[in-house]
Amino acid sequence: MENHTIKSIQEGIKRGDFSAHEIFDHYAIKIGRENKRLNAYLSTLVFQASVSGSQSQLAGVPCAIKDNILIDGTIATAGSKILENYISAYDASVITKLRNAGVQFLGKTNMDEFAMGTSTENSAFGPTKNPHNLERVTGGSSGGSAAAVAADLCVFALGSDTGGSVRQPASFCGVVGLKPTYGRVSRHGLIAMASSLDQIGPITKNVYDSALVLNSICGNDKFDSTTAPENAPDFTKNLDQDAAGLKIGVPREFFRKGLSLEVEDKIKATISRLEQMGCSIEEISLPNFEYALAAYYIIVPSEVSANLARFDGIRYGYSSEKSKILEDVYSESRSFGFGAEAKRRIMLGTYALSSGYYDAYYLKAQKVRALIKKDFDNAFRQVDAIVGPTAPSVAFKIGEKISDPLSLYLEDIYTVPINLAGLPAISIPCGNGAESNMPVGFQIIGNSFNEETVLRVAHQLEASFR
Amino acid sequence: MLTDQEIKHVARLARIKITEKEEERFRKELSSILDYINKLNEINTEGVEPLYQTTGLVNSMRPDEYSGNFSSGDGSASGWEMDEDLNKKLIGQSPDKEKGFIRVRSVLGK
């Protein structure tokens, strides 16, 4: 038994090759054997006999869940010491949906603390190692989920993507990562990082599985009022339609200083492949691309400083026992409980929102965000999808960039603009870099609520690589 | 470059106690991030309306009616009617509690 997809699990169960319980145990044993080496899982769970959902295509499929998504009665750390012993009091909406579909949860995966990071090195529980090369990072923040899928320690996983946290680790680990449109999937029960950007997405072994999982987790939810009221289509329906005739935009701003040569080579070769498939390739421009990352690093810390204010050492989470008065409980619990990157972002956001700086930073950034959205709106009047790299480089070495926060921020340069504009995008593997022999991710970006085109182009490209 | 005073002030506003060593480190790191961010000043945003979120939804409303059932999605999970069990689940997370209530330390110093 190796490298199962959702389809192969379905078929295996149907044929009687294994039961849902047996395949769960197969993975549980594998995790027990291999997780020490990778540190992909922070905790493991047991088989739920009561879950059935036998009509669903996901019935009996074992998956992994990023540790910032709540599963009732189990620990959710969000990669932070401050939540080391926190027990979820309810199921996130995506968990309810997967449970109803008969999915089994193998465990919770490692991540950068509160999803702040691009390498999973900001986890309070140590970095996850890249299954393709143990000296290298998995990317982040959903590094544990991406590594678990890449190493076949689960069939699929959920991650969360605020500025690239599903797509970039998928790129580094050679798997498929989808960030749906903002509003497509409920975040109820996702530990909030930056609420105007956070979105839950699947990490899978192929594009078909990505569409299947999205089918299962999407939809309006009364507990997340940002979820779109519209019904979602069946995302698997158009996958087989060939891509010929589609207009594909390539922003000239993507080929810039900082893009590594081996990544550029693979991206250009993949674009030629699309051309051979009958797509028309058009050079486009996103004039404000250059400013997206700067706007993002005002908006995110600002929202972080508000969202993480709830960690007060009073209601849940780590609490400093030595503090004598209330205010010291706050500041000492937060001082001990938060890691360096969380502190950095909280302080940066507090500064940006503080009296006298609001207009210069926060308001300015939201105006720039409007310009970036407008750039994409203009582009999608000309083209059906936009393509380019997911990340400027392949997975770097563990420890290589950790001392320079800004260099880690630059990892997200190709993914952040998509979150600012609320668009759907996918990263699929497009081969290994010539120099490093590490996976390179190809990003396909769609217009708002048009995951169908994104998935279709991705599926067609994937088929061409086989 | 941020001043020592500014870093102290921000840490105090954020309720994070930092050591002198951290103060110096964050002063340098935050200053270099702010330098990068200042490139936003190169763009003219005169007359541009800020974009706070991208859904296009305005005031997502629902009837203000009591619903004992807090389950989401497909409505399958059991209700969230506040009872002793749920109280234990929620209040039980607090490090300092008594008879179903959370206890806090004194607000004013002694």
Coordinates of N, CA and C in Angstrom, one line a residue, chain A residues 72 86-87 89-90 93 100 182 196 221-223 225-227 229 290-291 293-295 297-298 313-316 319-321 323-327 329-332 334-335 340 343-344 346-348 350-351 357 361 363-364 366-367 369-371 373 409 420-422, chain B residues 2 6-7 10-18 22 25-26 29-30 32-34 36-45 48-55 57 60 67 69-74 76 80 86 89-90 93-95 102 104-110:
Chain A
D72 N -13.3 19.2 18.3 CA -13.9 19.1 19.7 C -13.2 18.2 20.6
Y86 N -4.4 23.8 25.4 CA -5.7 24.3 25.1 C -6.5 23.2 24.5
I87 N -7.7 22.9 25.0 CA -8.6 21.9 24.4 C -9.8 22.5 23.8
A89 N -13.3 23.4 22.4 CA -14.6 23.2 23.0 C -15.7 22.9 22.0
Y90 N -15.3 22.9 20.7 CA -16.3 22.6 19.6 C -15.5 22.3 18.3
S93 N -16.3 24.6 11.6 CA -17.3 24.2 10.6 C -16.7 23.2 9.5
N100 N -19.2 14.8 8.7 CA -20.4 14.3 8.1 C -20.2 13.6 6.8
Y182 N -11.7 34.2 -0.9 CA -12.1 34.6 0.4 C -13.6 34.6 0.4
S196 N -9.2 39.5 7.6 CA -9.7 40.0 6.3 C -9.0 39.2 5.2
D221 N -22.0 29.7 5.8 CA -22.1 29.2 7.2 C -22.6 30.4 8.0
K222 N -23.6 30.1 8.8 CA -24.1 31.2 9.6 C -23.1 31.7 10.7
F223 N -22.1 30.9 10.9 CA -21.1 31.3 11.9 C -19.9 32.0 11.3
S225 N -19.9 35.2 8.8 CA -20.7 36.0 8.0 C -20.0 36.6 6.8
T226 N -18.7 36.2 6.6 CA -18.0 36.5 5.3 C -18.2 35.5 4.3
T227 N -18.8 34.3 4.6 CA -19.0 33.3 3.6 C -20.1 33.7 2.6
P229 N -23.1 33.8 0.1 CA -24.4 33.2 0.1 C -24.7 32.2 -1.1
E290 N 4.6 45.4 -7.0 CA 5.7 45.8 -6.2 C 5.4 46.2 -4.7
Y291 N 4.2 46.7 -4.6 CA 3.8 47.3 -3.3 C 3.0 46.4 -2.4
L293 N 3.5 43.5 -0.9 CA 4.1 42.9 0.3 C 4.2 44.0 1.4
A294 N 4.5 45.2 1.1 CA 4.6 46.3 2.1 C 3.2 46.5 2.7
A295 N 2.2 46.5 1.8 CA 0.8 46.8 2.3 C 0.4 45.6 3.2
Y297 N 2.3 43.7 5.0 CA 3.0 43.7 6.3 C 2.6 44.9 7.2
I298 N 1.6 45.7 6.8 CA 0.9 46.6 7.7 C -0.4 46.0 8.1
G313 N -4.1 35.4 29.4 CA -3.7 34.6 30.6 C -4.8 34.5 31.6
I314 N -6.0 34.8 31.2 CA -7.1 34.8 32.2 C -8.1 33.6 31.8
R315 N -8.6 33.6 30.6 CA -9.7 32.7 30.3 C -9.2 31.4 29.8
Y316 N -8.1 31.3 29.1 CA -7.5 30.1 28.6 C -6.1 30.3 28.2
S319 N -0.8 31.0 31.7 CA -1.0 32.1 32.6 C 0.2 32.2 33.6
S320 N 0.8 33.3 33.7 CA 1.9 33.5 34.6 C 1.4 33.4 36.0
E321 N 2.0 32.6 36.8 CA 1.5 32.4 38.2 C 2.1 33.4 39.1
S323 N 2.6 36.5 38.8 CA 2.1 37.9 38.7 C 1.1 38.2 39.9
K324 N 1.3 39.3 40.5 CA 0.5 39.7 41.6 C -0.7 40.5 41.2
I325 N -0.6 41.4 40.2 CA -1.7 42.2 39.8 C -2.1 41.9 38.4
L326 N -3.4 42.3 38.0 CA -4.0 41.9 36.8 C -3.1 42.2 35.6
E327 N -2.6 43.5 35.5 CA -1.9 43.9 34.3 C -0.6 43.1 34.1
V329 N -0.4 39.9 34.9 CA -0.9 38.6 34.3 C -0.9 38.7 32.8
Y330 N -1.4 39.8 32.3 CA -1.4 40.0 30.9 C 0.0 40.0 30.3
S331 N 0.8 40.9 30.8 CA 2.1 41.2 30.1 C 3.1 40.1 30.3
E332 N 3.0 39.4 31.5 CA 4.0 38.3 31.8 C 3.5 37.0 31.1
R334 N 1.8 36.9 28.3 CA 2.1 37.1 26.8 C 3.6 37.1 26.5
S335 N 4.4 37.6 27.4 CA 5.8 37.6 27.3 C 6.4 36.2 27.2
A340 N 9.0 34.9 19.2 CA 9.5 36.2 18.7 C 8.7 36.8 17.6
K343 N 5.4 38.3 18.8 CA 5.7 39.5 19.4 C 6.0 40.6 18.4
R344 N 6.8 40.3 17.4 CA 7.2 41.3 16.4 C 5.9 41.8 15.7
I346 N 2.7 41.6 16.7 CA 1.8 42.3 17.6 C 2.3 43.8 17.8
M347 N 3.6 43.9 18.0 CA 4.2 45.2 18.3 C 4.1 46.1 17.0
L348 N 4.4 45.5 15.9 CA 4.3 46.3 14.6 C 2.9 46.8 14.4
T350 N 0.5 47.1 16.6 CA 0.1 48.1 17.6 C 0.7 49.5 17.2
Y351 N 1.9 49.5 16.7 CA 2.5 50.7 16.3 C 1.7 51.3 15.2
Y357 N -0.4 57.4 13.8 CA 0.2 56.6 12.8 C -0.8 55.9 11.9
Y361 N 0.0 54.6 8.0 CA 0.3 53.2 7.8 C -1.0 52.4 7.4
L363 N -4.3 53.1 7.0 CA -5.2 53.6 6.0 C -4.5 53.6 4.6
K364 N -3.2 54.0 4.6 CA -2.5 54.0 3.4 C -2.4 52.5 2.8
Q366 N -4.5 50.1 3.2 CA -5.8 49.7 2.7 C -6.1 50.3 1.3
K367 N -5.6 51.5 1.1 CA -5.8 52.2 -0.2 C -4.9 51.5 -1.2
R369 N -4.1 48.4 -1.1 CA -4.8 47.2 -1.4 C -5.9 47.4 -2.4
A370 N -6.7 48.5 -2.4 CA -7.7 48.7 -3.4 C -7.1 48.8 -4.8
L371 N -5.9 49.4 -4.9 CA -5.2 49.5 -6.2 C -4.8 48.2 -6.7
K373 N -6.2 45.3 -6.0 CA -7.5 44.6 -6.4 C -7.9 45.1 -7.8
Y409 N 9.9 37.3 5.0 CA 8.7 37.9 4.4 C 8.7 37.9 2.9
L420 N -4.6 39.6 -0.7 CA -5.1 41.0 -0.6 C -6.3 41.2 -1.5
A421 N -6.3 40.6 -2.7 CA -7.4 40.8 -3.6 C -8.5 39.7 -3.4
G422 N -8.3 38.8 -2.5 CA -9.3 37.8 -2.1 C -9.5 36.7 -3.2
Chain B
L2 N 13.3 53.5 15.0 CA 12.5 53.7 16.1 C 13.4 54.0 17.4
E6 N 9.9 54.7 21.9 CA 8.8 54.2 21.1 C 8.6 52.7 21.3
I7 N 9.7 52.0 21.3 CA 9.6 50.5 21.5 C 9.0 50.2 22.9
V10 N 5.2 51.0 22.7 CA 4.5 50.0 21.9 C 4.3 48.7 22.7
A11 N 5.4 48.2 23.4 CA 5.4 47.0 24.1 C 4.4 47.1 25.3
R12 N 4.3 48.3 25.9 CA 3.4 48.6 27.0 C 2.0 48.5 26.4
L13 N 1.7 49.2 25.3 CA 0.4 49.2 24.7 C -0.1 47.8 24.4
A14 N 0.9 46.9 23.9 CA 0.6 45.6 23.5 C 0.5 44.6 24.6
R15 N 0.8 45.1 25.8 CA 0.8 44.2 27.1 C 1.8 43.0 26.9
I16 N 3.0 43.4 26.4 CA 4.0 42.4 26.3 C 5.3 42.9 27.1
K17 N 5.7 42.1 28.1 CA 6.8 42.6 28.8 C 8.1 42.1 28.1
I18 N 9.0 43.1 27.8 CA 10.2 42.7 27.1 C 11.4 43.1 27.9
E22 N 15.7 42.2 24.4 CA 14.7 42.1 23.4 C 14.3 43.5 22.8
R25 N 16.7 44.3 20.2 CA 16.5 43.4 19.0 C 15.3 43.9 18.2
F26 N 14.2 44.1 18.9 CA 12.9 44.5 18.3 C 13.1 45.9 17.6
E29 N 14.9 45.2 14.4 CA 14.1 44.5 13.4 C 12.8 45.3 12.9
L30 N 12.1 45.9 13.9 CA 10.9 46.6 13.5 C 11.3 47.8 12.6
S32 N 13.8 48.0 10.5 CA 14.1 47.6 9.1 C 12.9 47.2 8.4
I33 N 11.9 46.6 9.1 CA 10.6 46.3 8.4 C 9.9 47.6 8.0
L34 N 9.9 48.6 9.0 CA 9.2 49.8 8.7 C 9.9 50.6 7.5
Y36 N 11.2 49.1 5.0 CA 10.7 48.5 3.8 C 9.3 48.9 3.5
I37 N 8.5 49.0 4.5 CA 7.1 49.4 4.4 C 6.9 50.8 3.9
N38 N 7.9 51.7 4.2 CA 7.8 53.1 3.8 C 7.8 53.3 2.3
K39 N 8.1 52.2 1.6 CA 8.0 52.3 0.1 C 6.6 52.6 -0.4
L40 N 5.6 52.3 0.5 CA 4.2 52.7 0.1 C 4.0 54.1 -0.2
N41 N 4.9 55.0 0.4 CA 4.8 56.4 0.2 C 5.1 56.8 -1.3
E42 N 5.7 55.9 -2.0 CA 6.0 56.2 -3.4 C 4.7 56.2 -4.2
I43 N 3.6 55.6 -3.8 CA 2.4 55.5 -4.6 C 1.5 56.7 -4.2
N44 N 0.9 57.3 -5.2 CA -0.1 58.3 -5.0 C -1.4 57.6 -4.8
T45 N -2.0 57.8 -3.6 CA -3.3 57.2 -3.3 C -4.4 58.3 -3.1
V48 N -8.3 57.6 -3.6 CA -8.6 56.1 -3.6 C -9.3 55.7 -2.3
E49 N -10.4 55.0 -2.5 CA -11.2 54.5 -1.4 C -10.5 53.3 -0.8
P50 N -10.2 53.2 0.5 CA -9.6 52.0 1.1 C -10.5 50.8 1.0
L51 N -9.8 49.6 0.8 CA -10.5 48.3 0.7 C -10.2 47.5 1.9
Y52 N -11.2 47.4 2.8 CA -11.0 46.7 4.1 C -11.3 45.2 3.9
Q53 N -12.1 44.8 3.0 CA -12.3 43.3 2.8 C -12.9 43.2 1.3
T54 N -12.8 41.9 0.9 CA -13.1 41.7 -0.6 C -14.4 41.0 -0.9
T55 N -15.2 40.7 0.1 CA -16.4 39.9 -0.3 C -17.4 40.7 -1.0
L57 N -19.8 41.9 0.4 CA -21.0 41.8 1.3 C -21.0 43.0 2.2
S60 N -24.1 41.6 6.7 CA -24.7 40.3 6.6 C -25.6 40.1 7.8
S67 N -31.7 30.8 19.4 CA -31.6 29.5 18.8 C -30.7 28.7 19.8
N69 N -29.6 25.9 19.3 CA -28.7 25.1 18.6 C -27.6 25.9 17.9
F70 N -26.4 25.8 18.4 CA -25.2 26.5 17.9 C -24.5 25.7 16.8
S71 N -25.0 24.6 16.4 CA -24.3 23.8 15.5 C -24.2 24.5 14.2
S72 N -23.2 24.1 13.4 CA -23.0 24.9 12.1 C -23.2 23.9 11.0
G73 N -22.9 24.5 9.8 CA -22.9 23.7 8.6 C -24.2 22.9 8.4
D74 N -24.1 21.6 8.5 CA -25.2 20.8 8.2 C -26.2 20.6 9.3
S76 N -25.8 19.1 12.2 CA -25.8 17.8 12.7 C -25.3 17.7 14.2
W80 N -25.7 23.7 21.7 CA -24.8 24.3 22.6 C -25.5 25.0 23.7
L86 N -21.0 22.2 29.3 CA -20.4 23.3 28.4 C -19.7 24.3 29.3
K89 N -16.4 22.9 30.0 CA -15.6 22.9 28.8 C -14.9 24.3 28.6
L90 N -15.7 25.3 28.8 CA -15.3 26.7 28.6 C -14.5 27.2 29.7
Q93 N -11.1 25.8 31.0 CA -9.8 26.2 30.4 C -9.1 27.2 31.2
S94 N -9.8 27.9 32.1 CA -9.2 29.0 32.8 C -8.2 28.5 33.9
P95 N -7.0 29.1 34.0 CA -6.1 28.6 35.0 C -6.5 28.8 36.4
I102 N -14.6 32.5 36.6 CA -13.1 32.7 36.5 C -12.7 33.8 37.6
V104 N -9.9 36.5 38.9 CA -8.7 37.2 38.5 C -8.0 37.9 39.6
R105 N -6.8 38.2 39.4 CA -6.0 38.9 40.5 C -6.4 40.4 40.6
S106 N -5.9 41.0 41.7 CA -6.4 42.3 41.9 C -6.0 43.3 40.8
V107 N -6.9 44.2 40.6 CA -6.6 45.2 39.5 C -5.6 46.2 39.9
L108 N -5.7 46.6 41.2 CA -4.7 47.7 41.7 C -3.6 47.0 42.5
G109 N -2.4 47.5 42.3 CA -1.3 47.0 43.0 C -1.4 47.2 44.5
K110 N -0.7 46.3 45.3 CA -0.8 46.5 46.7 C 0.3 47.4 47.2

